[in-house]
Coordinates of C-alpha atoms in Angstrom, one line a residue:
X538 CA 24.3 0.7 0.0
X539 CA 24.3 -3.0 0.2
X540 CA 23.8 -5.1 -3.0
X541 CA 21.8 -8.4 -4.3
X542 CA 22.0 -9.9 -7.5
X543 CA 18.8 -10.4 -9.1
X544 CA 18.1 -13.7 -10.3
X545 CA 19.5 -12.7 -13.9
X546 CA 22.4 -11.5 -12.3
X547 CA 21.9 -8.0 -12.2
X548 CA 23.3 -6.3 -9.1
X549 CA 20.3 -4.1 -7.2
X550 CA 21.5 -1.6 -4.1
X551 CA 19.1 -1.4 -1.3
X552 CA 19.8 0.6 1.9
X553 CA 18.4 -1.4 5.2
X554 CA 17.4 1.1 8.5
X555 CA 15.4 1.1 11.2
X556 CA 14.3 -2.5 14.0
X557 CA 11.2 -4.2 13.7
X558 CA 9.5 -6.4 11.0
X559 CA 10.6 -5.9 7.8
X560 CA 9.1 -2.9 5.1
X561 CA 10.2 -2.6 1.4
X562 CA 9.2 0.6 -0.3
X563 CA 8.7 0.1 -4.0
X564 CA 9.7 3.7 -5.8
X565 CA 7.4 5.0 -8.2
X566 CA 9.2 6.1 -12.5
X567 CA 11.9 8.9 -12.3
X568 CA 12.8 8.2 -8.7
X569 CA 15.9 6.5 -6.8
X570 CA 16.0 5.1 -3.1
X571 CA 17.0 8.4 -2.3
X572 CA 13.6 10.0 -2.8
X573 CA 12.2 7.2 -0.4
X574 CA 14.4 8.5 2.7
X575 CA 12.0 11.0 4.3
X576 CA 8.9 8.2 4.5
X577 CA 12.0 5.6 5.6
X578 CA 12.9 7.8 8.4
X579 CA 9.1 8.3 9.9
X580 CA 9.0 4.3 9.8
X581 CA 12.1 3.2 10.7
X582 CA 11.6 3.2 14.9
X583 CA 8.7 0.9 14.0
X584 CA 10.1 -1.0 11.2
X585 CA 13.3 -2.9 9.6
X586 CA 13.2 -0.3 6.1
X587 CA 14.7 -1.6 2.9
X588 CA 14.5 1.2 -0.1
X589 CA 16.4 0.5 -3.2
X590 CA 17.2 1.7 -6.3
X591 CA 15.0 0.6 -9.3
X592 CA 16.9 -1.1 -12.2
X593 CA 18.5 1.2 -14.6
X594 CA 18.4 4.1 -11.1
X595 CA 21.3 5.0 -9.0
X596 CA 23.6 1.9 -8.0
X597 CA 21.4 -0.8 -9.7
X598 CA 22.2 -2.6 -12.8
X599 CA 20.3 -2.5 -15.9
X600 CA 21.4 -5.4 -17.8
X601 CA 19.1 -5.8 -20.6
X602 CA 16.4 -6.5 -22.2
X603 CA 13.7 -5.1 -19.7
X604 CA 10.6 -7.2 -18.9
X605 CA 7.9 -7.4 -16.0
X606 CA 8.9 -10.3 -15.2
X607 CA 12.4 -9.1 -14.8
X608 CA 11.5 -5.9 -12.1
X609 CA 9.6 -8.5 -9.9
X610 CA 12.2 -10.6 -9.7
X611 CA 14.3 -7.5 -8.2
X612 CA 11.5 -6.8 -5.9
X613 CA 11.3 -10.5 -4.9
X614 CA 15.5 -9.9 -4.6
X615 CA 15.0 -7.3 -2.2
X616 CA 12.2 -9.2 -0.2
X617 CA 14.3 -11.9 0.3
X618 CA 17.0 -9.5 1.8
X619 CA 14.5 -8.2 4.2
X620 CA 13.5 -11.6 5.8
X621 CA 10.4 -13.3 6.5
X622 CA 7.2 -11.8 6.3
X623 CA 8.1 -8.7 4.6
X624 CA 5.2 -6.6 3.6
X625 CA 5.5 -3.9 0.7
X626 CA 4.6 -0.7 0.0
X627 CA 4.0 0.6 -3.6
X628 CA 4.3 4.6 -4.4
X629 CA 2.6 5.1 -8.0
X630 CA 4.0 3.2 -10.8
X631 CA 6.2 1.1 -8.3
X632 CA 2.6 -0.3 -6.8
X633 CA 1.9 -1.2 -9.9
X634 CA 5.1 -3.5 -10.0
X635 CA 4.7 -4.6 -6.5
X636 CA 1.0 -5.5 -7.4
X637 CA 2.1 -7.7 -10.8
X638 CA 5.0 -9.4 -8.4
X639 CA 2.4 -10.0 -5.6
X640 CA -0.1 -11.9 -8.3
X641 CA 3.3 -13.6 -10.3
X642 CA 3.7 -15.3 -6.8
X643 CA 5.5 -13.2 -4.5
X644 CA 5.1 -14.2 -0.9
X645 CA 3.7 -10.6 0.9
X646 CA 0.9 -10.9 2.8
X647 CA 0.6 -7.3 3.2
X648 CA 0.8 -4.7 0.8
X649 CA -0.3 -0.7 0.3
X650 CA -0.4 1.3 -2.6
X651 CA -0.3 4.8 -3.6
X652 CA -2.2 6.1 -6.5
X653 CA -0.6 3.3 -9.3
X654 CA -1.3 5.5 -12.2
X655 CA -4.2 3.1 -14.3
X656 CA -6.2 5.4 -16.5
X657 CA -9.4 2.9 -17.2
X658 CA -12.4 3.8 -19.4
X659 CA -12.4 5.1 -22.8
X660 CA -10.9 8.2 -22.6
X661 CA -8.4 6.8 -20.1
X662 CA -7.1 4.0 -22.6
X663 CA -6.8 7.2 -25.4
X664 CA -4.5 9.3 -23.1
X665 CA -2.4 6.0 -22.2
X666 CA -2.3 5.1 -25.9
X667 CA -0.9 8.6 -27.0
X668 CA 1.7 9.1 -24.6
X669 CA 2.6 5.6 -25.0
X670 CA 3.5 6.7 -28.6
X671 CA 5.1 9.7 -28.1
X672 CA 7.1 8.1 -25.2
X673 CA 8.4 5.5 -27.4
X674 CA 8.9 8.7 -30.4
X675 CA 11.3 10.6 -28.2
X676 CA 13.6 8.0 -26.7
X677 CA 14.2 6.4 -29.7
X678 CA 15.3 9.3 -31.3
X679 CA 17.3 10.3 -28.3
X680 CA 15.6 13.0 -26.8
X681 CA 16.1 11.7 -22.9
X682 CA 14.8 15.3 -22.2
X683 CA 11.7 15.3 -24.0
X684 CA 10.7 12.2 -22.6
X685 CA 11.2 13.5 -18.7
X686 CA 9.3 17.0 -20.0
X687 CA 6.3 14.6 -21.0
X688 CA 6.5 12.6 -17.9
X689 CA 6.7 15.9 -16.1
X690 CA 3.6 17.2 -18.2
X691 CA 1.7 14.0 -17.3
X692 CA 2.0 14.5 -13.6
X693 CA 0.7 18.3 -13.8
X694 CA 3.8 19.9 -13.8
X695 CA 3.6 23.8 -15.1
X696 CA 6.1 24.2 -18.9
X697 CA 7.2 27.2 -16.8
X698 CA 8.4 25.0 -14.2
X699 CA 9.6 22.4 -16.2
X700 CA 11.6 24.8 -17.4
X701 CA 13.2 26.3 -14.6
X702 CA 14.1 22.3 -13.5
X703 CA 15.9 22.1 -16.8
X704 CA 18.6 25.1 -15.4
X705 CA 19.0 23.2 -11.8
X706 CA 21.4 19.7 -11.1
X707 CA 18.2 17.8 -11.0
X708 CA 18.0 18.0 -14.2
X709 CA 20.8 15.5 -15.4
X710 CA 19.7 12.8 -12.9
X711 CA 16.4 12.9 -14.8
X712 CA 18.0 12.7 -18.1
X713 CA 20.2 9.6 -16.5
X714 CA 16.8 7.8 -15.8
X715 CA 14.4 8.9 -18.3
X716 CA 15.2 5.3 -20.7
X717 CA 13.4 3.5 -17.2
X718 CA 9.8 5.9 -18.1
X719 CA 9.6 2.9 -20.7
X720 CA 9.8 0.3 -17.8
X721 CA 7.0 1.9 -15.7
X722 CA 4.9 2.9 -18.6
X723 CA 5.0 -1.2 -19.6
X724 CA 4.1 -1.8 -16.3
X725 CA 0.9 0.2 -16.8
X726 CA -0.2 -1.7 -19.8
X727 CA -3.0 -0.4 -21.7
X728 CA -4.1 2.0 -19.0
X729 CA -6.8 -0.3 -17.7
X730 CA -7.0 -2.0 -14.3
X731 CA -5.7 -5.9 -15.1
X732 CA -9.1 -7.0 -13.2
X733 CA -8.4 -10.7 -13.8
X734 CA -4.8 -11.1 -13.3
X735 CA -4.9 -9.0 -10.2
X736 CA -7.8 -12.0 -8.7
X737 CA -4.7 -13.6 -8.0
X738 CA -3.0 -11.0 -5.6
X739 CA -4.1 -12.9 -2.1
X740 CA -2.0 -10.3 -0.3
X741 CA -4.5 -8.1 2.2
X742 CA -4.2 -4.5 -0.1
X743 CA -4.4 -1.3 1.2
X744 CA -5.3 1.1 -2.2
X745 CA -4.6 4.6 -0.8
X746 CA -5.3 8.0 -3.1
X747 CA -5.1 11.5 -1.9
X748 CA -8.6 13.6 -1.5
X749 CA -7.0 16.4 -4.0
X750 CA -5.8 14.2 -6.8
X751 CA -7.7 14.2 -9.6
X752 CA -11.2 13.2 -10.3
X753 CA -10.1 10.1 -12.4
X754 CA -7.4 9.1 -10.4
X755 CA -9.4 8.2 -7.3
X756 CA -11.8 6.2 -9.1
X757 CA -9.1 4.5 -10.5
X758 CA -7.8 3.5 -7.8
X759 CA -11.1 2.4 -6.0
X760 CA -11.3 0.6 -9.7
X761 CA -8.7 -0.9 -8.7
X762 CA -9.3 -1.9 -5.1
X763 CA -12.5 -3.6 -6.3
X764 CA -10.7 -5.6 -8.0
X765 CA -8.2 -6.9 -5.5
X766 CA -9.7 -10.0 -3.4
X767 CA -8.7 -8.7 0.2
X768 CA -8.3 -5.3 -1.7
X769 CA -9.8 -2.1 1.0
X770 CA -9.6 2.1 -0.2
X771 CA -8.4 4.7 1.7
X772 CA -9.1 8.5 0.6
X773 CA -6.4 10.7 2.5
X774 CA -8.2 14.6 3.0
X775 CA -5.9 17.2 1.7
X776 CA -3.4 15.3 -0.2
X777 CA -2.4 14.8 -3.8
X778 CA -0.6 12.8 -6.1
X779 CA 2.4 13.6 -4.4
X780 CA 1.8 12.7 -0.7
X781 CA 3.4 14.2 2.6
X782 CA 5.6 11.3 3.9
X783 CA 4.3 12.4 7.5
X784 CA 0.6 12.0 6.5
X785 CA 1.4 8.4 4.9
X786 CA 3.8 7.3 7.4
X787 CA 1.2 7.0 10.3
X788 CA -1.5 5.0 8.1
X789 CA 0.9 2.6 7.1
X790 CA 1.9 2.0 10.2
X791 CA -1.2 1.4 11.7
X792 CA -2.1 -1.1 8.7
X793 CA 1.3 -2.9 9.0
X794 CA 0.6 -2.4 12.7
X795 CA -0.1 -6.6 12.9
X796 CA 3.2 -7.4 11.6
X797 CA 4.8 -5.0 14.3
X798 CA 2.9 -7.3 17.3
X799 CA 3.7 -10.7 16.2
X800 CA 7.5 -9.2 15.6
X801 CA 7.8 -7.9 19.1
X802 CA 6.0 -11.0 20.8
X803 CA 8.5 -13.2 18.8
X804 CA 11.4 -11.4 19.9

């Protein structure tokens, strides 16, 4: 992996594949660039690819103390790696970043997101609230696997299954990441949809949920579309919160698909 500092001097490993106009992919909490190499591969004959490792994940840096501000400066890092008119896509919590670096001033004018996990309205702001707590409970006392176990339990994973993952290699990688669930879960706020910083995103925004995810979550994210200026939803049938790369891949290449023209006719 190649490496960029960030502009506090924090070192952030991004891998680079694939010819064409340039794609970051923005990983979403308890994931490394690794996780992004299936979706990389289906885009790479159509598209220069940059994944790369969150900070505190795999090769990147975590020099301290964490802000918002911080992450989209290693976003806005890797987008200047990629080149000019990079466009971005955002899985879960990492749309979320890519969306607060987009309305802090990054240049994209493209950008897609999938499912960033918002949890608006009353009941929403509750569940945020609680977890939020208990997050917070179990890292500071240590408890690295606690906290994945209640990450784990907030995406619909089974205890039973949760438990077999805690027998299995996986397992320590978690543990070696689970101090960056606080990042994603500040990036999140509240729970509720930042309506009027996100007027500022002028990026064209493809919100994308999956026809199976949860009742809540697609209206969040059609919350959330609303809100955007150039903001447009797209449901995909049969999918869920975690998406077959080879069902994504093709819509994002056709909405990116402008970017791919002017490259080739400049080339």
């Amino acid at each position: 992996m190649d490496r960029i500092l960030s502009a506090d001097g924090t070192p952030i490993a991004y891998r680079r594949q694939g010819d064409g106009p340039p794609l970051v992919l923005v990983g979403g909490a308890l994931t490394a660039s690794a996780a992004d190499v299936p979706l990389a591969a289906l885009l790479a004959p159509r598209f220069t690819v940059l994944t790369y490792d969150r900070r505190g994940r795999g090769a990147s840096g975590d020099a301290g103390p964490w802000s918002v501000a911080r992450e989209a400066e290693d976003l806005a890092a890797v987008v200047g790696a990629a080149g000019a008119g990079a466009s971005v896509f955002g899985m879960s919590s990492g749309g979320a970043l890519a969306l607060e670096a987009v309305a802090a001033g990054l240049p994209v004018e493209l950008l897609a997101v999938y499912e960033p996990p918002y949890t608006p309205g009353a009941s929403g702001l509750l569940f945020k609230a609680r977890c939020t707590a208990r997050l917070h409970r179990l890292l500071a006392a240590g408890d690295r696997g606690g906290a994945v176990e209640l990450f784990l339990s907030m995406t619909g994973v089974a205890e039973e299954t949760a438990a077999r993952m805690r027998r299995t290699p996986l397992w320590a990688e978690l543990e070696a990441m689970a101090h960056t669930l606080a990042y994603d879960d500040a990036l999140l706020g509240d729970g509720a949809v930042p309506v009027e910083r996100f007027a500022a995103v002028a990026a064209r925004t493809l919100v994308i949920c999956g026809g199976f995810s949860s009742a809540p979550a697609r209206a969040a994210t059609r919350t959330l579309a609303d809100a955007l200026p150039r903001g447009r939803h797209r449901t995909l049938t049969g999918q869920m919160r975690e998406v077959a790369p080879q069902v994504i891949a093709p819509v994002l290449a056709d909405f990116f698909a402008k970017d791919v023209y002017a490259y080739r006719q400049a080339s």
